[in-house]
Coordinates of C-alpha atoms in Angstrom, one line a residue:
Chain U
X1 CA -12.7 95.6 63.9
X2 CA -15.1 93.1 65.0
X3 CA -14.6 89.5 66.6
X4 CA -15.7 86.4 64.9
X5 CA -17.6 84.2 66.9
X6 CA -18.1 80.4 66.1
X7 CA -20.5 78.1 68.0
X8 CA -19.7 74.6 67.2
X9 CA -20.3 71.5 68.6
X10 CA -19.3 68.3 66.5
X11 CA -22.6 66.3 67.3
X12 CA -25.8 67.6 66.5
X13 CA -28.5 68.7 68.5
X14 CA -27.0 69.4 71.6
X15 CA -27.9 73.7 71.2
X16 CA -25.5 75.4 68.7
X17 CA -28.6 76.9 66.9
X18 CA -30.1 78.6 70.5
X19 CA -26.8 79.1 71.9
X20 CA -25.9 81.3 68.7
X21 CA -29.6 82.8 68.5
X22 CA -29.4 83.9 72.7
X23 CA -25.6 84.8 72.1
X24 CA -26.2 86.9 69.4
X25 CA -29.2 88.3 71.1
X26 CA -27.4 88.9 74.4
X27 CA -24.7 90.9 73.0
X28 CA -26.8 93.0 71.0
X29 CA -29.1 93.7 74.4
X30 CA -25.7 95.1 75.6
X31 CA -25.5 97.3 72.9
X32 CA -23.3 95.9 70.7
X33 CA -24.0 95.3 67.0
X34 CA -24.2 92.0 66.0
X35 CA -24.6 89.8 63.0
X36 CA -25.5 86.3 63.2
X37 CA -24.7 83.8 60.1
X38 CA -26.1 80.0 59.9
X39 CA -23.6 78.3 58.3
X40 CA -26.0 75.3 58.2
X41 CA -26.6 75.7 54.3
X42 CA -29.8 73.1 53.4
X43 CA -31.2 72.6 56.8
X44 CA -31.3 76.2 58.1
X45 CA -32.9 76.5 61.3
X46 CA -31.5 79.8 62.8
X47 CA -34.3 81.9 61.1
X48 CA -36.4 80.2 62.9
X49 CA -35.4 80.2 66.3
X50 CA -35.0 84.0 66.1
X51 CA -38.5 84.2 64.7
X52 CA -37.4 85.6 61.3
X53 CA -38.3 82.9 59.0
X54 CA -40.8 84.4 56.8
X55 CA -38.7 87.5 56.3
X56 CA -36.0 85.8 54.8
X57 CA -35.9 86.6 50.8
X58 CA -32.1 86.4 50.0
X59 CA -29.5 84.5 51.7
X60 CA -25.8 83.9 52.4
X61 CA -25.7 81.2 49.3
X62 CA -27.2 84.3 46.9
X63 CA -25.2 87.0 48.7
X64 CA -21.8 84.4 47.9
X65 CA -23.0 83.8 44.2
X66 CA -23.4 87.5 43.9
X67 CA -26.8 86.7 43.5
X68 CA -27.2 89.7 46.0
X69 CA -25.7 92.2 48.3
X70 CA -25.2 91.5 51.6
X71 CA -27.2 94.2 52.7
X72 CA -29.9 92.9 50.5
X73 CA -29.7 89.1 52.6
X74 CA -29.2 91.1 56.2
X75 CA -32.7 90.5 58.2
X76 CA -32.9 93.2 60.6
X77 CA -34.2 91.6 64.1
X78 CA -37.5 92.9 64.8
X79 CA -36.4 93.5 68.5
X80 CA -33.2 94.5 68.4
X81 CA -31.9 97.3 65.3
X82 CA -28.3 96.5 66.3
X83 CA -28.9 93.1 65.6
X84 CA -28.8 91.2 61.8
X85 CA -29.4 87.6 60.5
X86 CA -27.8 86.0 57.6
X87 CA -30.1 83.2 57.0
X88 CA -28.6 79.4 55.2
X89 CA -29.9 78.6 52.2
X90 CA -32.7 75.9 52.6
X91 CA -32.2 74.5 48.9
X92 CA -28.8 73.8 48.5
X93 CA -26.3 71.9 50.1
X94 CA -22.4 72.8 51.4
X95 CA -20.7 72.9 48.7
X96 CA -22.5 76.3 47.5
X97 CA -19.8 77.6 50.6
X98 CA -16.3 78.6 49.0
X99 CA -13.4 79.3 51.4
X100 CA -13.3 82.5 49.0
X101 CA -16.9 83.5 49.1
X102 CA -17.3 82.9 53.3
X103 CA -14.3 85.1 53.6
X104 CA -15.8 88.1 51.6
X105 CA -18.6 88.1 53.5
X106 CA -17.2 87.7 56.6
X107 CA -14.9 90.6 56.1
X108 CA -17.8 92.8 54.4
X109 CA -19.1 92.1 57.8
X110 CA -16.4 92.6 60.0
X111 CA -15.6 96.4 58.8
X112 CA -19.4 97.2 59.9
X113 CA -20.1 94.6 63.4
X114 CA -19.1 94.7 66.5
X115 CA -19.4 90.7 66.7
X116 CA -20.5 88.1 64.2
X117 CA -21.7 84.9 65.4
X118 CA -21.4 81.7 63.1
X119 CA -23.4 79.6 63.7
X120 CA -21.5 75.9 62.6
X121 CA -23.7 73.1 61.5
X122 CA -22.6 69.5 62.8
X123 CA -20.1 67.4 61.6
X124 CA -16.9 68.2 61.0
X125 CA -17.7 68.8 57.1
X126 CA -17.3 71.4 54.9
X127 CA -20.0 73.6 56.6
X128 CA -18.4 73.1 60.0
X129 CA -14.6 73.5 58.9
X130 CA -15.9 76.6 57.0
X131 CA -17.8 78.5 59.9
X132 CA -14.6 77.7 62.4
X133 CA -11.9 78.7 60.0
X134 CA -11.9 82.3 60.3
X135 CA -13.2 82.4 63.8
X136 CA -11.5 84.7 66.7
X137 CA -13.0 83.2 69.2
X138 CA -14.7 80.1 69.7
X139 CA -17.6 78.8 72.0
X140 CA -18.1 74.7 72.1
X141 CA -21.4 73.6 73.0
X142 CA -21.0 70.2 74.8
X143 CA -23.7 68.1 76.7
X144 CA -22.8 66.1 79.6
X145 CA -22.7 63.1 78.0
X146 CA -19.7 60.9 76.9
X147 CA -20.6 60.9 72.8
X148 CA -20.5 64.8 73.5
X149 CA -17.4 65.7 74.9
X150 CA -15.5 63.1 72.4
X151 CA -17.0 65.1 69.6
X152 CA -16.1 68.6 71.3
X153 CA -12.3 67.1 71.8
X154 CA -12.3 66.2 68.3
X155 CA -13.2 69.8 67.3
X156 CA -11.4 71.6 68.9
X157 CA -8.5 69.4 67.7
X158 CA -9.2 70.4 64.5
X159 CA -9.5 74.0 65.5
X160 CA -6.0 73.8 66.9
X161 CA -4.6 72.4 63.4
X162 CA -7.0 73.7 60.7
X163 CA -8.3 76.9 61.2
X164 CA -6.8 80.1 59.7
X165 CA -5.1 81.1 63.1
X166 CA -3.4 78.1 63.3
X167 CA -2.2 77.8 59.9
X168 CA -0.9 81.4 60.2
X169 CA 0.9 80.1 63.4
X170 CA 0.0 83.0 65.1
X171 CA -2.4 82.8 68.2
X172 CA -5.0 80.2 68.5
X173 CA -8.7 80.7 68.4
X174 CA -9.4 81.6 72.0
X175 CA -11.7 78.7 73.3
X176 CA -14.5 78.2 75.4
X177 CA -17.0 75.6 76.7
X178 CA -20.7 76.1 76.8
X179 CA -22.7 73.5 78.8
X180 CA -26.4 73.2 77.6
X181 CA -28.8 71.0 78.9
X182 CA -27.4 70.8 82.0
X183 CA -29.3 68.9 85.0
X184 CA -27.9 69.1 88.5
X185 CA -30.9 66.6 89.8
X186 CA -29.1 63.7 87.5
X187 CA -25.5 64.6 87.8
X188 CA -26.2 63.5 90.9
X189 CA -27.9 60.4 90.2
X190 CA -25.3 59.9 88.1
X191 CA -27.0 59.5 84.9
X192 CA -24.9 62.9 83.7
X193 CA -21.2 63.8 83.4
X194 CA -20.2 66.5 86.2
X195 CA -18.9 69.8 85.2
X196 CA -15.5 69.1 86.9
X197 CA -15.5 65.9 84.6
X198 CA -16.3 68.0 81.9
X199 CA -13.5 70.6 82.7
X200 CA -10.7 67.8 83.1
X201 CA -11.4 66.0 80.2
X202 CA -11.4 68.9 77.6
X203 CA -8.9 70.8 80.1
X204 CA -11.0 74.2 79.2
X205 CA -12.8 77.0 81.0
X206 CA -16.4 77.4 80.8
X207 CA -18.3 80.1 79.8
X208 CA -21.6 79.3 80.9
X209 CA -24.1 76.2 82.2
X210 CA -27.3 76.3 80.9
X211 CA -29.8 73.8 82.9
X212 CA -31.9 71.8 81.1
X213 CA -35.2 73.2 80.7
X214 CA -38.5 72.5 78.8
X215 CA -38.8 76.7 78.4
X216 CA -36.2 76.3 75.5
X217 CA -38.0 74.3 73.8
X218 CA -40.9 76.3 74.2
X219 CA -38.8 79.9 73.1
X220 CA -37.0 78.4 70.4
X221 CA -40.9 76.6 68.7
X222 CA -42.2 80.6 69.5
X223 CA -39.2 81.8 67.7
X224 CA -37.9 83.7 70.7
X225 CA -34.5 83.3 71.8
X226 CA -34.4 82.1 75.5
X227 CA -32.2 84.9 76.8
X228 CA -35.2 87.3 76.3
X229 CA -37.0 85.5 79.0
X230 CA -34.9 87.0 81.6
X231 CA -37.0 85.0 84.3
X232 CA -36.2 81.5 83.4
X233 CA -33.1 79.9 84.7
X234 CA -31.6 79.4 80.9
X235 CA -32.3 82.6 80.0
X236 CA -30.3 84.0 83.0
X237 CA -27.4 81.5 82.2
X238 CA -27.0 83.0 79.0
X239 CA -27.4 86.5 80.1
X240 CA -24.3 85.3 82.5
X241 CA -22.4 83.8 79.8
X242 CA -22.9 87.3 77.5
X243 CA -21.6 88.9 80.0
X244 CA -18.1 86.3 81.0
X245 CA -18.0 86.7 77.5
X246 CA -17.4 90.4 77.2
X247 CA -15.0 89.8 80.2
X248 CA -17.2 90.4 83.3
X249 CA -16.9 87.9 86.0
X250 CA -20.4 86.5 87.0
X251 CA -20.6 83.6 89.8
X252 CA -22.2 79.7 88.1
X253 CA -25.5 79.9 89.0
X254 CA -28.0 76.9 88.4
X255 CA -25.2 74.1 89.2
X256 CA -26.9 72.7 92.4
X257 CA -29.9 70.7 93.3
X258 CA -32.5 73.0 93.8
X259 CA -34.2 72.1 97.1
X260 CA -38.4 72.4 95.9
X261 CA -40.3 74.1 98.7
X262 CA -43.8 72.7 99.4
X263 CA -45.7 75.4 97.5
X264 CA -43.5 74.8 94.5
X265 CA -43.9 71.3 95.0
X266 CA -47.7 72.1 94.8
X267 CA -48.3 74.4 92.3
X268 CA -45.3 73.2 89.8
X269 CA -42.1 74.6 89.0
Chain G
X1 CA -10.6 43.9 38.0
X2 CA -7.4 44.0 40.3
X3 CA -8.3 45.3 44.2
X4 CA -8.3 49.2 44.9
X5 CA -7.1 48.0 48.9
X6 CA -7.4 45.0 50.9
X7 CA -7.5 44.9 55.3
X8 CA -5.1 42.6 57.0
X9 CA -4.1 41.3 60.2
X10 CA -0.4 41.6 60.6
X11 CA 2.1 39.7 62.9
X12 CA 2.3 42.8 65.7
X13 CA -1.5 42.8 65.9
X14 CA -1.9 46.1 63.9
X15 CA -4.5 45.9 61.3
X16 CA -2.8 46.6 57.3
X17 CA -4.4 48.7 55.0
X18 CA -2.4 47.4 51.6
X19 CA -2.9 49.7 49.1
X20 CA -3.0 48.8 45.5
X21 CA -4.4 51.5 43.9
X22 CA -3.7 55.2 45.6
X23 CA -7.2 56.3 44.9
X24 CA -7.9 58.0 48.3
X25 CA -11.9 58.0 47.3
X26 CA -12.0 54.5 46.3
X27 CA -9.8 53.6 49.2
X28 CA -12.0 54.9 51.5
X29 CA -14.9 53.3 50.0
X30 CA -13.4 50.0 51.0
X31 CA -12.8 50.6 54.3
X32 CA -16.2 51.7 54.8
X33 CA -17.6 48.5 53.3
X34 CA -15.5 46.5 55.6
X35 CA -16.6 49.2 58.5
X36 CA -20.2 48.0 57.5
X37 CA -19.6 44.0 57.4
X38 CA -17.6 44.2 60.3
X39 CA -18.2 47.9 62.5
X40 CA -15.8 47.4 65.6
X41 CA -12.9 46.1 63.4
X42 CA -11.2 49.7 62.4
X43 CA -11.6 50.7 66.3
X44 CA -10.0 47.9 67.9
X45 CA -6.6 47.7 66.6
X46 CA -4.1 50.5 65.2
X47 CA -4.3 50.9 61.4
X48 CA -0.6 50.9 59.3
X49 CA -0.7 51.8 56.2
X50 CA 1.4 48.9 53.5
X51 CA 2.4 50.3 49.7
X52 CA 4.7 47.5 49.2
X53 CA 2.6 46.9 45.5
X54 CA 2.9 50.5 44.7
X55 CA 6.6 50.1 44.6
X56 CA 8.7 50.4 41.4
X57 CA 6.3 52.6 40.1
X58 CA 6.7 56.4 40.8
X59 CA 4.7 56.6 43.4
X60 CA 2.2 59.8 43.8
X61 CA 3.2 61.4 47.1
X62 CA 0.8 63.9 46.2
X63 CA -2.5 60.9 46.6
X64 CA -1.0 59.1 48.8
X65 CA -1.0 62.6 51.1
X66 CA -4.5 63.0 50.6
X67 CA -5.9 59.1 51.9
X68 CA -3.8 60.2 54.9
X69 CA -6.0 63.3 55.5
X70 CA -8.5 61.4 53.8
X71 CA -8.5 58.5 56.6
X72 CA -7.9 61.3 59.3
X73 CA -11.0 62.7 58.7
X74 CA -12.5 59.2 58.9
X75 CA -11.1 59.6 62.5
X76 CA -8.7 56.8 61.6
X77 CA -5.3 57.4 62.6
X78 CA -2.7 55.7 60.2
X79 CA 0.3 54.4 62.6
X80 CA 2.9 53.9 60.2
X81 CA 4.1 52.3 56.9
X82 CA 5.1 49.0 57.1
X83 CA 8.8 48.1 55.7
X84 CA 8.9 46.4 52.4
X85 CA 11.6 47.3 49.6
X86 CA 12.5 51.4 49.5
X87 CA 9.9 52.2 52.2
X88 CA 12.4 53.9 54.1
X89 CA 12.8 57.0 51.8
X90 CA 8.9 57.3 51.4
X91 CA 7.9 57.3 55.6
X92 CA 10.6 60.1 55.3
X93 CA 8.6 62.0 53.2
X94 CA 5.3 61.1 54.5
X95 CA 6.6 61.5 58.0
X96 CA 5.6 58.3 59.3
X97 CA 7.3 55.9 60.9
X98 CA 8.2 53.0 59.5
X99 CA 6.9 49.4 61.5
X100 CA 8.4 46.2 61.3
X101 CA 7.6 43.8 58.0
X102 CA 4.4 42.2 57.2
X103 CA 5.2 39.2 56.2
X104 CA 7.4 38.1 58.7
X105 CA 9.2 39.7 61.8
X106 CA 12.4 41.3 61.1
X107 CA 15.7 40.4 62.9
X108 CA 15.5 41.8 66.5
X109 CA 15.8 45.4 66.5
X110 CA 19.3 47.3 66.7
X111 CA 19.9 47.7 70.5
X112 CA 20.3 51.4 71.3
X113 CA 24.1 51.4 72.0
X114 CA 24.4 50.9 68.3
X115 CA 22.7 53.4 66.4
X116 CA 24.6 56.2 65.8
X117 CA 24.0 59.2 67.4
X118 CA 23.2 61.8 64.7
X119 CA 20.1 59.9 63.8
X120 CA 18.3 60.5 66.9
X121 CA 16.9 63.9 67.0
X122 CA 16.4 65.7 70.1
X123 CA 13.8 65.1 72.5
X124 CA 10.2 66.5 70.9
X125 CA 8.1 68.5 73.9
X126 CA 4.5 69.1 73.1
X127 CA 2.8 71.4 75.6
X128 CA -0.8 71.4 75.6
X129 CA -3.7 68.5 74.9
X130 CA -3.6 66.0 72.3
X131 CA -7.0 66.4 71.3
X132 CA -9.5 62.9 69.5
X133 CA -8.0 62.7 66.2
X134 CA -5.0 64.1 66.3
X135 CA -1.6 62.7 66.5
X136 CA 2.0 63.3 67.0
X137 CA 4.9 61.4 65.9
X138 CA 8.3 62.0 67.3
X139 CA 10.8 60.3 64.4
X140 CA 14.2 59.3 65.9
X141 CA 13.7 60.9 69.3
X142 CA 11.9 60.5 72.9
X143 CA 8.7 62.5 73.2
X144 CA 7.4 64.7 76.7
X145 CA 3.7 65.7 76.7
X146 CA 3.3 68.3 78.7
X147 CA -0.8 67.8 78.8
X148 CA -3.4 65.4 78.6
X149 CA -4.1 63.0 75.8
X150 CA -7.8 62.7 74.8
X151 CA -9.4 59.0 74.1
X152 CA -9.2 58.7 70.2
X153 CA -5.7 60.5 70.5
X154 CA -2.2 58.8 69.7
X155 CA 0.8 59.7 70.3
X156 CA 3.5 57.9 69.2
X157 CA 7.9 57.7 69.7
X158 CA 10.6 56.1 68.4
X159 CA 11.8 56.2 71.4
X160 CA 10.2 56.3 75.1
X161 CA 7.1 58.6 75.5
X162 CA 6.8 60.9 78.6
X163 CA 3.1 61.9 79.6
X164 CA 2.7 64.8 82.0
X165 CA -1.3 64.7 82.5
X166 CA -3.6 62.2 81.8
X167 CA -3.4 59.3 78.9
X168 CA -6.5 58.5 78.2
X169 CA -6.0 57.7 74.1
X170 CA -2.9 55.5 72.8
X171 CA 0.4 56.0 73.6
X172 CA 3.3 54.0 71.6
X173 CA 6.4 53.9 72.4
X174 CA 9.3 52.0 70.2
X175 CA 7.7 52.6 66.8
X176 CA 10.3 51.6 64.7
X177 CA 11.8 48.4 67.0
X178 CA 13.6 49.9 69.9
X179 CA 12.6 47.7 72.4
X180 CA 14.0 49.5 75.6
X181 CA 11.8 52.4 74.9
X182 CA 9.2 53.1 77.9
X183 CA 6.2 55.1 78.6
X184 CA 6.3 56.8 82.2
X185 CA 2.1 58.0 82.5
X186 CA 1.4 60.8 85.4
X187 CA -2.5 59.6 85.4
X188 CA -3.4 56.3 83.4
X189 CA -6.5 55.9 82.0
X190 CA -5.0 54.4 78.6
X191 CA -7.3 52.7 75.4
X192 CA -3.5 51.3 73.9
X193 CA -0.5 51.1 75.1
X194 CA 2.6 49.5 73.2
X195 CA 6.5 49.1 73.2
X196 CA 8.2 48.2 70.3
X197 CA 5.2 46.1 68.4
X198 CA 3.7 44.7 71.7
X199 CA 0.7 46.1 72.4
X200 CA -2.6 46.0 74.8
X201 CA -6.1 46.8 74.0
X202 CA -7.0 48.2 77.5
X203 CA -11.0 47.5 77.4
X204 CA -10.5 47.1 81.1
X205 CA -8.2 49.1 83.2
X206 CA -6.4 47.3 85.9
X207 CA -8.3 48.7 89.0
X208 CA -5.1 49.0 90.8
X209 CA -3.1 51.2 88.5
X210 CA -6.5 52.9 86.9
X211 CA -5.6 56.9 87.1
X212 CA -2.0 56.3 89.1
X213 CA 1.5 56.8 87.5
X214 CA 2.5 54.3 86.0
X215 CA 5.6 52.8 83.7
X216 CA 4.9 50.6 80.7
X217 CA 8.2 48.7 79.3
X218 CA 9.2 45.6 77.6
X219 CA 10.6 42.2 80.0
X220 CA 10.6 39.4 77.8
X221 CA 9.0 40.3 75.1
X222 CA 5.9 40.8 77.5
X223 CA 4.5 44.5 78.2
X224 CA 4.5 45.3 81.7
X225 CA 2.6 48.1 83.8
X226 CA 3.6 48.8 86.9
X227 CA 2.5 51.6 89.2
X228 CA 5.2 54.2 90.0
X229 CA 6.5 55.2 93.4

């Protein structure tokens, strides 16, 4: 049976879109099949970022309307075969999503995945509460940055209270942090929250640190997730973070100032 | 056209939210057009919820249930109801407590000695964070967090509050008048604190008890911190 994955933030734009796309991506490089959902119905971006945006002919909104089947909507990843997408529909809004309809899909998808990554839109909406409520297993992308961490606290509050776990008042969704944009250089200035002030004030684990880089930028405009580039720092980090995630115990790398040597200082980093 | 809901200052500094007509859509629409003319007003001070015009009709649990959630996901946290005629039955059923009147400050609260003892329910424990937006009420009883409690949290007692881990949201203790209820804080780092009505709006922490234990209680009617050792 597979595990639902959600990656949700609460604020916007701080990388649930390329921390789905290189999740997603990273499990399926370990073999795994995988299929990735944006929930983010009306401003879909996920197609994008996994460079699959002129393939998309159905979508979750038609496969939920019956419009579809879900094999019909599935976009098979042109690098991985183990790997699907589920694109959002660009010209509606949230309230195509029905409790009923997401939880069709989702267990159409379970009986045949390994792992399906949601991937939440902001907010703490419709969209949002929809992508987290049948979630196994969720990853919160935080920045360190006050606003941030308030809005991950105030998620993962609501996962605690609202989610179909907690209303069975069985387990809880099984929670973990993801740092993204990380910057070791201004932690220490003290322009940027520290991870251990990151790990106290949301009292959670963390799965991974990516360090800020212009390369994601760059992978997620060419429509390549990040991990694939397996010789830039991010990419690693999320490599790492697949594999903490499947239970392997990999040391933080990218958390210290990195000292430049003079030929890097010359020639550019 | 009569008022869907007005906001007013009340006597313990709490801001009111009377409610004249249980629309939870309209309601909110109100508070949002206040939240434009004035933006910092709805953070500053608690918010209690006052149905005293909805009484002698039959009141719609059912609406009134969904501007709670309604104004939780607003990220406003209702404190309580304040007391007016046959409140007492309603907080019961919404599970609020029930604060001291509006209009003018009821006779001093019963001391503890004299309430009987099968109205106070056992001690409630809470292991685990109190998260932004959530909140916990402990009716007729003292309250232990085992945890931290997030900034935009609340926690709230009838009678003292315990905090085992950080407070850096609101903790209030005494919510229905008991005025001998205390807050004992492992690591303070509090937004509000009150006993019994008398709160603080901690924009600035007091650098010498900022992240020690601390005690909050009542001596003359003025809300003391002291540092614990």
């Amino acid at each position: 049976m597979a595990e639902i994955i959600v990656v949700t933030s609460g604020k916007g734009g701080v990388g649930k879109t390329t921390t789905s796309a290189s999740i997603a991506t990273g499990l399926a490089q370990r073999g795994k099949r995988v299929a990735v959902v944006d929930f983010d119905v009306g401003l879909r971006n996920l197609d994008l970022i996994m460079g699959c945006e002129r393939r998309v002919v159905y979508d979750f909104v038609n496969v939920i309307q019956g419009e579809c089947t879900l094999k019909q909507a599935l976009i098979k990843d042109k690098r991985h075969e183990n790997l699907f997408i589920l694109a959002a529909s660009q010209t509606r809004d949230k309230d195509a999503l029905t409790v009923e309809g997401v939880e069709k899909v989702l267990d159409e998808l379970k009986s045949d995945f390994d792992f399906v990554v949601c991937d939440s839109p902001a907010g703490i909406e419709r969209g949002a509460h929809l992508a987290m409520y049948f979630a196994d297993r969720a990853i919160v992308v935080v920045n360190p940055e006050v606003s941030s961490v308030r809005d991950s606290d105030r998620v993962l509050g609501i996962m605690a209270s609202k989610s179909k776990r907690a209303e069975q008042g069985g387990e809880g969704i099984v929670e973990h942090l993801l740092v993204t944009r990380y910057s070791p250089k201004r932690v220490a200035e003290g322009d940027m929250l520290s991870i251990a002030d990151i790990e106290e004030i949301l009292g959670l684990p963390i799965l991974g640190i990516i360090p800020e880089s212009e390369l994601v930028l760059q992978s997620s405009n060419a429509g390549v997730p990040v991990i694939l580039d397996d010789k830039a720092p991010a990419g690693q980090a999320y490599a790492d973070a697949v594999a903490r995630l499947l239970g392997e115990e990999r040391p933080m790398r990218f958390v210290e100032v990195e000292k430049q040597g003079l030929i890097k200082r010359l020639f550019g980093g | 056209m009569p008022a869907v809901a007005e906001l007013r200052f009340v006597q313990f500094g709490a801001l009111a939210l009377r409610v004249h007509i249980p629309d939870p859509d309209e309601v909110i629409a109100v508070l949002k057009q206040r939240q434009r003319q004035a933006p910092a007003l709805l953070e500053q001070a608690p918010l209690a919820l006052d149905l005293a015009p909805l009484a002698g009709d039959e009141i719609d649990l059912d609406a009134i249930r969904r501007l709670l959630s309604a104004l939780q996901d607003e990220g406003i946290a209702v404190l309580g109801l304040i007391d007016g005629s046959d409140q007492s039955t309603l907080a019961e059923q919404l599970d609020l407590p029930l604060l001291g009147s509006a209009s003018e400050r009821r006779s001093p609260p019963r001391p503890a000695a004299q309430r009987s003892a099968s109205d106070w329910a056992p001690t409630r424990l809470i292991d685990g964070q109190v998260r932004s937006g959530q909140q916990i009420y402990a009716r007729q009883a003292d309250l232990v967090i085992h945890g931290s409690i997030s900034a935009g949290a609340e926690v709230i007692a009838d009678g003292s509050i315990h905090i085992y881990g950080a407070l850096r949201g609101r903790a209030l203790a005494g919510a229905s008048g008991l005025s001998e209820a205390r807050i004992f804080i492992q690591e303070f780092h509090a937004e509000l604190i009150s006993v019994a009505g008398h709160y603080k709006v901690l924009e600035e922490l007091p650098e010498n008890l900022r992240g020690q234990a601390i005690q909050a209680r009542l001596e003359n009617d003025q809300l003391n911190m002291v540092a614990l050792r």
